[in-house]
Amino acid sequence: MTDTAARTAIDRAARHGYRRLVALVAVRTGDISAAEDALAEAFATALRRWPQMGVPQSPEAWLLTVARRAAGKMQRAAATAAGAMPTLDLLSQEAMQMDAPHFPDARLRLMFACAHPAIDRAMRAPMILQTVLGVDAARIARACVMSPSAMGQRLSRAKAKIRAAAIPFRIPDRDEIEDRLDDVLMAVYAAYGLGWDHGDAPPGQADLAAEALFLGQLVADLMPQEPEPRGLLALIQYCEARRAARRDAMGRYMPLAVQDRALWDASLLAAAEVNLKAASRLGRLGRFQTEAAIQSLQVQAEPGKPGDTLVLCALYDVLVSRWPSLAAEVARAAVHGAAHGPARGLQMLDAIAPDRAEAYQPWWAARLEMCLRAGDLAGATTARAQAIARSDDPAVREWLATRA
Amino acid sequence: MQYMIMFREPTEDFAQREHPAHKEAYWGAWGAYIGTLHAAGIVVNGDGLMSPAMATTVRVRDGRTVIEDGPFADVKEQLGGYVVIAVDDLDAAIDWARRAPAALTGSVEVRPVMLPNTLP
């Protein structure tokens, strides 16, 4: 066994299994930070031992065993230091949890702990992004328009509360699921959005879009009587189906209207339609079903056309009035501008408070399109510069620069 | 886990305690609630508190003891009592908190009790 083989195996386990392993340990101990420490120790042990003993047959099972042992040791050490821990209670509790029937995925229980109503609402999605999907605090901070240090502190605080207040790692009962589900779905959606905006995963990090798709499927399967998980799954599938068409062969950004439809994933689109229909049959409209319906309409439109613009306007009106968000308001202005002329679109963009709008790239991008269509060259120049300055993606910057 | 459940009652609730027409309903609701807590065998300790009008606030500033009539702040809801319970997790504690009569009229705060083994 060479160092290289061991390192490759460890890299692979870190990339594909790290978050699942953290969830498995945390669900048992109720302490996310301690689970992360335990995993770090397990990986360090693997780095030391695998080059000598060889890569174990199931690397993840090996890491899990070592991490659980480390977590148990840490807990007992803390207990002994305090002198008053009912260690027996803890051990029997652990034993009971080991025998408990396995939940499909420990990550789901971890998600519900992170989205618990006793956690600050603004921190529920970031908590899920970090603890379940392993997105680093700096990346979440950027997505949430917050400083990395503030985000780091608030994440630590939320983890400390889960541990100190003994927030349980369990699936909520039927009568309490609606509120809690909403936050879980929002976080999955946010994770998918990060994966979408930032393209390929940085080395060592799982592909967020694929992870979000997996989690979306998991929640939808677990709650067949809830329409919104299926609506969200459909929404993600519509977006994911078009992934390959987002760039042309030269790597240039391709907006929806000019994408090569041969590159769309037909089976994923069909799955999306099935999920959207299944959701709407349950007869309770929700935010994600509405967004999926918007996608469905755009996908089915004739090539080069935005779809039935009046229906699109109506769907966005519903979205903004019932589930308002900055993204929905900007998109609504864009479709109204396309349907009723740029003056109407600009008027709606101007109606959004500047302190919310001005840091938001899509607001400037929509403004650029409206100004170009209205022949307002001075307005277009400003909007173009602002939109480019707020884009991380070079392909999008290039596209914005050449819009005329 | 031990949690302190703190009952914050609005001024009107404190008035109910001695109101000829309402006191029976007031004490009946509390008696039933506290009785259920005890029957569940989860009570570590607990007390009802006299009205905030009976409170005295004490501060020491620059070595001088400042004593004032009344509770800490003149807010709409004041501590009317507390109970410490031992249950498995926060959800169980919340479930007990939401059944308190004060949850309907005022608010109920749930706080983990700092025990030697839960110190950070």
Coordinates of N, CA, C and O in Angstrom, one line a residue, chain B:
Chain B
M1 N -32.5 16.3 30.4 CA -32.4 17.7 30.3 C -33.4 18.4 31.2 O -34.5 18.0 31.4
Q2 N -32.9 19.5 31.9 CA -33.8 20.3 32.7 C -34.0 21.6 32.1 O -33.1 22.3 31.5
Y3 N -35.3 22.0 32.1 CA -35.7 23.3 31.5 C -36.4 24.1 32.5 O -37.3 23.6 33.2
M4 N -36.2 25.4 32.6 CA -37.0 26.3 33.4 C -38.1 26.9 32.5 O -37.8 27.4 31.4
I5 N -39.3 26.7 32.9 CA -40.4 27.2 32.1 C -40.9 28.5 32.9 O -41.3 28.4 34.0
M6 N -40.7 29.6 32.3 CA -41.0 30.9 33.0 C -42.4 31.4 32.4 O -42.5 31.7 31.2
F7 N -43.3 31.7 33.3 CA -44.6 32.2 32.9 C -44.7 33.7 33.0 O -44.5 34.2 34.1
R8 N -44.8 34.3 31.9 CA -45.0 35.8 31.9 C -46.4 36.1 31.7 O -47.0 35.8 30.7
E9 N -47.0 36.8 32.7 CA -48.4 37.1 32.6 C -48.6 38.6 32.4 O -47.9 39.5 33.0
P10 N -49.7 39.0 31.7 CA -50.0 40.4 31.5 C -50.6 40.9 32.8 O -51.1 40.1 33.6
T11 N -50.6 42.2 33.0 CA -51.1 42.9 34.2 C -52.5 42.4 34.5 O -52.9 42.1 35.7
E12 N -53.4 42.2 33.5 CA -54.8 41.8 33.7 C -54.8 40.4 34.4 O -55.7 40.2 35.2
D13 N -53.9 39.6 34.1 CA -53.9 38.2 34.7 C -53.6 38.3 36.2 O -54.2 37.6 36.9
F14 N -52.7 39.2 36.5 CA -52.4 39.3 38.0 C -53.7 39.8 38.7 O -53.9 39.4 39.8
A15 N -54.4 40.7 38.0 CA -55.6 41.2 38.6 C -56.7 40.1 38.8 O -57.5 40.1 39.8
Q16 N -56.7 39.1 37.9 CA -57.6 38.0 38.0 C -57.5 37.2 39.3 O -58.4 36.6 39.8
R17 N -56.3 37.2 39.8 CA -56.0 36.4 41.0 C -56.9 36.7 42.1 O -57.2 35.8 42.9
E18 N -57.3 38.0 42.3 CA -58.1 38.3 43.4 C -59.5 38.8 43.0 O -60.3 39.3 43.8
H19 N -59.8 38.8 41.7 CA -61.1 39.3 41.2 C -62.2 38.3 41.6 O -62.1 37.1 41.4
P20 N -63.2 38.8 42.3 CA -64.2 37.9 42.9 C -64.9 37.0 41.8 O -65.1 35.8 42.1
A21 N -65.1 37.5 40.6 CA -65.8 36.8 39.6 C -64.8 35.9 38.8 O -65.3 34.9 38.2
H22 N -63.6 36.2 38.8 CA -62.7 35.5 37.8 C -61.6 34.7 38.5 O -61.0 33.9 37.9
K23 N -61.5 34.9 39.9 CA -60.3 34.2 40.5 C -60.5 32.7 40.4 O -59.5 31.9 40.3
E24 N -61.7 32.2 40.5 CA -61.9 30.7 40.5 C -61.4 30.1 39.2 O -60.7 29.1 39.1
A25 N -61.8 30.8 38.1 CA -61.4 30.3 36.7 C -59.8 30.4 36.6 O -59.2 29.4 36.1
Y26 N -59.3 31.5 37.1 CA -57.8 31.7 37.0 C -57.1 30.6 37.8 O -56.2 29.9 37.2
W27 N -57.4 30.4 39.1 CA -56.7 29.4 39.9 C -57.0 28.0 39.4 O -56.2 27.1 39.5
G28 N -58.3 27.8 38.9 CA -58.6 26.5 38.4 C -57.8 26.0 37.3 O -57.3 24.9 37.2
A29 N -57.5 27.0 36.3 CA -56.7 26.6 35.2 C -55.3 26.3 35.6 O -54.6 25.3 35.1
W30 N -54.7 27.2 36.5 CA -53.3 26.9 37.0 C -53.2 25.6 37.7 O -52.3 24.9 37.6
G31 N -54.2 25.4 38.6 CA -54.2 24.2 39.4 C -54.2 22.9 38.5 O -53.5 22.0 38.8
A32 N -55.0 23.0 37.5 CA -55.1 21.8 36.6 C -53.8 21.6 35.9 O -53.3 20.5 35.7
Y33 N -53.2 22.7 35.4 CA -51.9 22.6 34.7 C -50.8 22.1 35.6 O -50.1 21.1 35.2
I34 N -50.7 22.7 36.7 CA -49.6 22.3 37.6 C -49.8 20.8 38.1 O -48.9 20.0 38.2
G35 N -51.1 20.5 38.3 CA -51.5 19.1 38.7 C -51.0 18.1 37.6 O -50.5 17.0 37.9
T36 N -51.2 18.5 36.3 CA -50.8 17.6 35.2 C -49.3 17.4 35.2 O -48.8 16.3 34.9
L37 N -48.6 18.5 35.4 CA -47.1 18.5 35.4 C -46.7 17.5 36.5 O -45.8 16.7 36.3
H38 N -47.3 17.6 37.7 CA -46.9 16.7 38.8 C -47.2 15.3 38.5 O -46.4 14.4 38.7
A39 N -48.4 15.1 37.9 CA -48.8 13.7 37.6 C -47.9 13.1 36.6 O -47.7 11.9 36.6
A40 N -47.3 13.9 35.7 CA -46.3 13.4 34.7 C -45.0 13.0 35.4 O -44.1 12.4 34.7
G41 N -44.8 13.4 36.6 CA -43.6 13.1 37.3 C -42.3 13.8 36.8 O -41.2 13.2 36.8
I42 N -42.5 15.0 36.2 CA -41.3 15.6 35.6 C -40.9 16.9 36.3 O -39.9 17.5 35.9
V43 N -41.6 17.3 37.4 CA -41.3 18.5 38.1 C -40.1 18.4 39.0 O -40.0 17.5 39.8
V44 N -39.1 19.3 38.8 CA -37.9 19.3 39.7 C -38.2 20.3 40.8 O -38.0 19.9 42.0
N45 N -38.7 21.4 40.5 CA -39.2 22.4 41.5 C -40.0 23.5 40.8 O -40.0 23.5 39.5
G46 N -40.6 24.4 41.5 CA -41.4 25.4 40.9 C -42.1 26.2 42.0 O -42.3 25.8 43.1
D47 N -42.4 27.5 41.6 CA -43.2 28.3 42.5 C -44.0 29.3 41.7 O -43.6 29.7 40.6
G48 N -45.1 29.7 42.3 CA -45.9 30.8 41.8 C -45.3 32.0 42.6 O -44.7 31.9 43.7
L49 N -45.3 33.2 41.9 CA -44.8 34.4 42.5 C -45.9 35.4 42.8 O -46.9 35.5 42.0
M50 N -45.8 36.2 43.9 CA -46.7 37.2 44.1 C -46.7 38.3 43.1 O -45.8 38.3 42.3
S51 N -47.6 39.2 43.1 CA -47.8 40.1 42.0 C -46.5 41.1 41.9 O -45.9 41.3 42.9
P52 N -46.2 41.6 40.7 CA -45.1 42.5 40.6 C -45.2 43.7 41.5 O -44.2 44.3 41.8
A53 N -46.4 44.1 41.9 CA -46.5 45.2 42.8 C -45.8 45.0 44.1 O -45.5 45.9 44.8
M54 N -45.6 43.7 44.5 CA -44.9 43.4 45.7 C -43.4 43.3 45.5 O -42.7 43.0 46.4
A55 N -42.9 43.6 44.3 CA -41.5 43.4 44.0 C -40.7 44.6 44.4 O -41.2 45.7 44.5
T56 N -39.4 44.3 44.7 CA -38.4 45.4 45.0 C -37.2 45.1 44.2 O -36.8 44.0 44.0
T57 N -36.7 46.2 43.5 CA -35.5 46.0 42.7 C -34.3 46.6 43.4 O -34.4 47.7 43.9
V58 N -33.2 45.9 43.4 CA -32.0 46.3 44.1 C -30.8 46.4 43.1 O -30.6 45.6 42.2
R59 N -30.1 47.5 43.1 CA -28.9 47.7 42.3 C -27.8 48.2 43.2 O -28.1 49.0 44.1
V60 N -26.5 47.9 42.9 CA -25.4 48.5 43.6 C -24.6 49.3 42.6 O -24.2 48.7 41.6
R61 N -24.5 50.6 42.7 CA -23.8 51.5 41.8 C -22.8 52.4 42.6 O -23.2 53.1 43.5
D62 N -21.6 52.3 42.1 CA -20.5 53.1 42.8 C -20.6 52.9 44.3 O -20.4 53.8 45.1
G63 N -20.8 51.6 44.7 CA -20.7 51.3 46.1 C -22.0 51.6 46.8 O -22.1 51.3 48.0
R64 N -23.0 52.2 46.2 CA -24.2 52.6 46.8 C -25.3 51.7 46.5 O -25.5 51.3 45.3
T65 N -26.1 51.3 47.4 CA -27.2 50.4 47.1 C -28.4 51.2 46.8 O -28.8 52.1 47.6
V66 N -29.0 51.0 45.6 CA -30.2 51.7 45.2 C -31.3 50.7 45.2 O -31.3 49.7 44.6
I67 N -32.3 51.1 46.0 CA -33.5 50.2 46.1 C -34.7 50.9 45.5 O -34.9 52.1 45.8
E68 N -35.5 50.2 44.7 CA -36.6 50.8 44.1 C -37.9 49.9 44.3 O -37.7 48.7 44.3
D69 N -39.0 50.5 44.3 CA -40.2 49.8 44.3 C -40.5 49.2 43.0 O -40.3 49.9 42.0
G70 N -41.1 48.0 42.9 CA -41.5 47.5 41.6 C -40.5 46.5 41.0 O -39.4 46.4 41.4
P71 N -41.0 45.9 39.9 CA -40.1 45.0 39.1 C -39.1 45.7 38.3 O -39.1 46.9 38.2
F72 N -38.2 44.9 37.7 CA -37.1 45.5 36.9 C -37.5 46.5 35.8 O -36.9 47.6 35.8
A73 N -38.5 46.2 35.1 CA -38.9 47.2 34.0 C -40.4 47.2 34.0 O -41.1 46.2 34.2
D74 N -40.9 48.3 33.6 CA -42.4 48.4 33.4 C -42.8 47.9 32.1 O -42.9 48.7 31.1
V75 N -42.9 46.6 31.9 CA -43.3 46.0 30.7 C -44.7 45.4 30.8 O -45.1 45.2 31.9
K76 N -45.2 45.1 29.7 CA -46.6 44.6 29.7 C -46.8 43.2 30.4 O -47.8 42.9 30.9
E77 N -45.7 42.4 30.3 CA -45.8 41.1 30.9 C -44.7 40.9 32.0 O -43.6 41.4 31.8
Q78 N -45.1 40.3 33.1 CA -44.2 40.1 34.2 C -44.2 38.7 34.6 O -45.1 37.9 34.5
L79 N -43.0 38.3 35.2 CA -42.9 36.9 35.7 C -43.9 36.6 36.8 O -44.0 37.3 37.8
G80 N -44.7 35.6 36.5 CA -45.8 35.2 37.5 C -45.4 33.9 38.2 O -46.1 33.6 39.3
G81 N -44.5 33.2 37.7 CA -44.1 31.9 38.3 C -43.2 31.2 37.4 O -42.9 31.6 36.3
Y82 N -42.7 30.0 37.9 CA -41.8 29.2 37.1 C -41.9 27.8 37.5 O -42.3 27.5 38.7
V83 N -41.5 26.9 36.7 CA -41.3 25.5 37.1 C -40.1 25.0 36.4 O -39.8 25.4 35.2
V84 N -39.3 24.1 37.1 CA -38.2 23.5 36.4 C -38.6 22.0 36.2 O -39.1 21.3 37.1
I85 N -38.6 21.6 34.9 CA -39.0 20.2 34.6 C -37.8 19.4 34.0 O -36.9 20.0 33.4
A86 N -37.9 18.1 34.1 CA -36.8 17.3 33.5 C -37.5 16.4 32.4 O -38.4 15.6 32.7
V87 N -37.2 16.7 31.2 CA -37.7 16.0 30.0 C -36.6 15.7 29.1 O -35.5 16.2 29.2
D88 N -36.9 14.9 28.0 CA -35.9 14.5 27.1 C -35.2 15.6 26.2 O -34.0 15.6 26.1
D89 N -36.1 16.4 25.7 CA -35.5 17.4 24.7 C -36.4 18.6 24.6 O -37.4 18.7 25.3
L90 N -36.0 19.6 23.8 CA -36.6 20.9 23.7 C -38.1 20.7 23.3 O -39.0 21.4 23.7
D91 N -38.3 19.8 22.3 CA -39.7 19.6 21.9 C -40.7 19.2 23.0 O -41.8 19.7 23.1
A92 N -40.2 18.4 23.9 CA -41.0 17.9 25.0 C -41.3 19.1 25.9 O -42.4 19.4 26.4
A93 N -40.2 19.9 26.2 CA -40.4 21.1 27.0 C -41.3 22.1 26.4 O -42.2 22.7 27.1
I94 N -41.2 22.3 25.1 CA -42.1 23.2 24.4 C -43.6 22.8 24.5 O -44.5 23.5 24.7
D95 N -43.7 21.4 24.4 CA -45.1 20.9 24.5 C -45.7 21.2 25.8 O -46.9 21.5 25.9
W96 N -44.9 21.1 26.9 CA -45.4 21.5 28.2 C -45.7 23.0 28.3 O -46.7 23.5 28.9
A97 N -44.8 23.8 27.8 CA -44.9 25.2 27.8 C -46.2 25.7 27.2 O -46.8 26.6 27.7
R98 N -46.5 25.1 26.0 CA -47.6 25.7 25.3 C -49.0 25.4 26.0 O -50.0 26.0 25.7
R99 N -49.0 24.4 26.9 CA -50.2 24.1 27.6 C -50.5 25.0 28.8 O -51.5 25.0 29.5
A100 N -49.5 25.9 29.2 CA -49.6 26.7 30.3 C -50.7 27.8 30.1 O -50.8 28.3 29.0
P101 N -51.5 28.1 31.1 CA -52.5 29.2 30.9 C -51.9 30.5 30.5 O -52.5 31.2 29.6
A102 N -50.7 30.8 30.9 CA -50.0 32.0 30.5 C -49.7 32.1 29.0 O -49.5 33.2 28.4
A103 N -49.6 30.9 28.3 CA -49.3 30.9 26.9 C -50.4 31.6 26.1 O -50.2 32.1 25.0
L104 N -51.6 31.5 26.7 CA -52.8 32.0 26.0 C -52.9 33.5 26.1 O -53.4 34.2 25.2
T105 N -52.4 34.1 27.2 CA -52.6 35.5 27.5 C -51.3 36.3 27.5 O -51.3 37.4 27.1
G106 N -50.2 35.6 27.9 CA -48.9 36.3 28.0 C -48.0 35.5 27.1 O -48.2 35.2 26.0
S107 N -46.8 35.1 27.7 CA -45.9 34.3 27.0 C -45.1 33.4 28.0 O -45.1 33.7 29.2
V108 N -44.5 32.4 27.4 CA -43.8 31.4 28.2 C -42.4 31.2 27.7 O -42.3 31.0 26.5
E109 N -41.4 31.4 28.5 CA -40.1 31.2 28.1 C -39.5 29.9 28.5 O -39.7 29.5 29.7
V110 N -38.8 29.2 27.6 CA -38.2 27.9 27.9 C -36.7 28.1 27.9 O -36.2 28.5 26.9
R111 N -36.0 27.8 29.0 CA -34.6 27.9 29.0 C -33.9 26.7 29.6 O -34.4 26.2 30.7
P112 N -32.9 26.2 29.0 CA -32.2 25.0 29.6 C -31.6 25.5 30.9 O -31.0 26.6 31.0
V113 N -31.6 24.6 31.9 CA -31.0 24.9 33.1 C -29.5 24.5 33.1 O -29.2 23.5 32.5
M114 N -28.7 25.4 33.6 CA -27.2 25.1 33.6 C -26.9 24.1 34.7 O -26.9 24.5 35.8
L115 N -26.6 22.9 34.3 CA -26.2 21.9 35.2 C -24.7 21.8 35.1 O -24.1 22.1 34.1
P116 N -24.0 21.2 36.1 CA -22.5 21.0 36.0 C -22.1 20.4 34.7 O -21.1 20.7 34.1
N117 N -22.9 19.4 34.2 CA -22.4 18.7 33.0 C -22.8 19.4 31.7 O -22.5 18.9 30.6
T118 N -23.5 20.5 31.8 CA -23.9 21.2 30.6 C -23.1 22.5 30.4 O -23.4 23.3 29.5
L119 N -22.2 22.8 31.3 CA -21.4 24.0 31.2 C -20.6 23.9 29.9 O -20.1 22.8 29.5
P120 N -20.4 25.0 29.2 CA -19.7 25.0 28.0 C -18.2 24.6 28.1 O -17.6 24.9 29.2

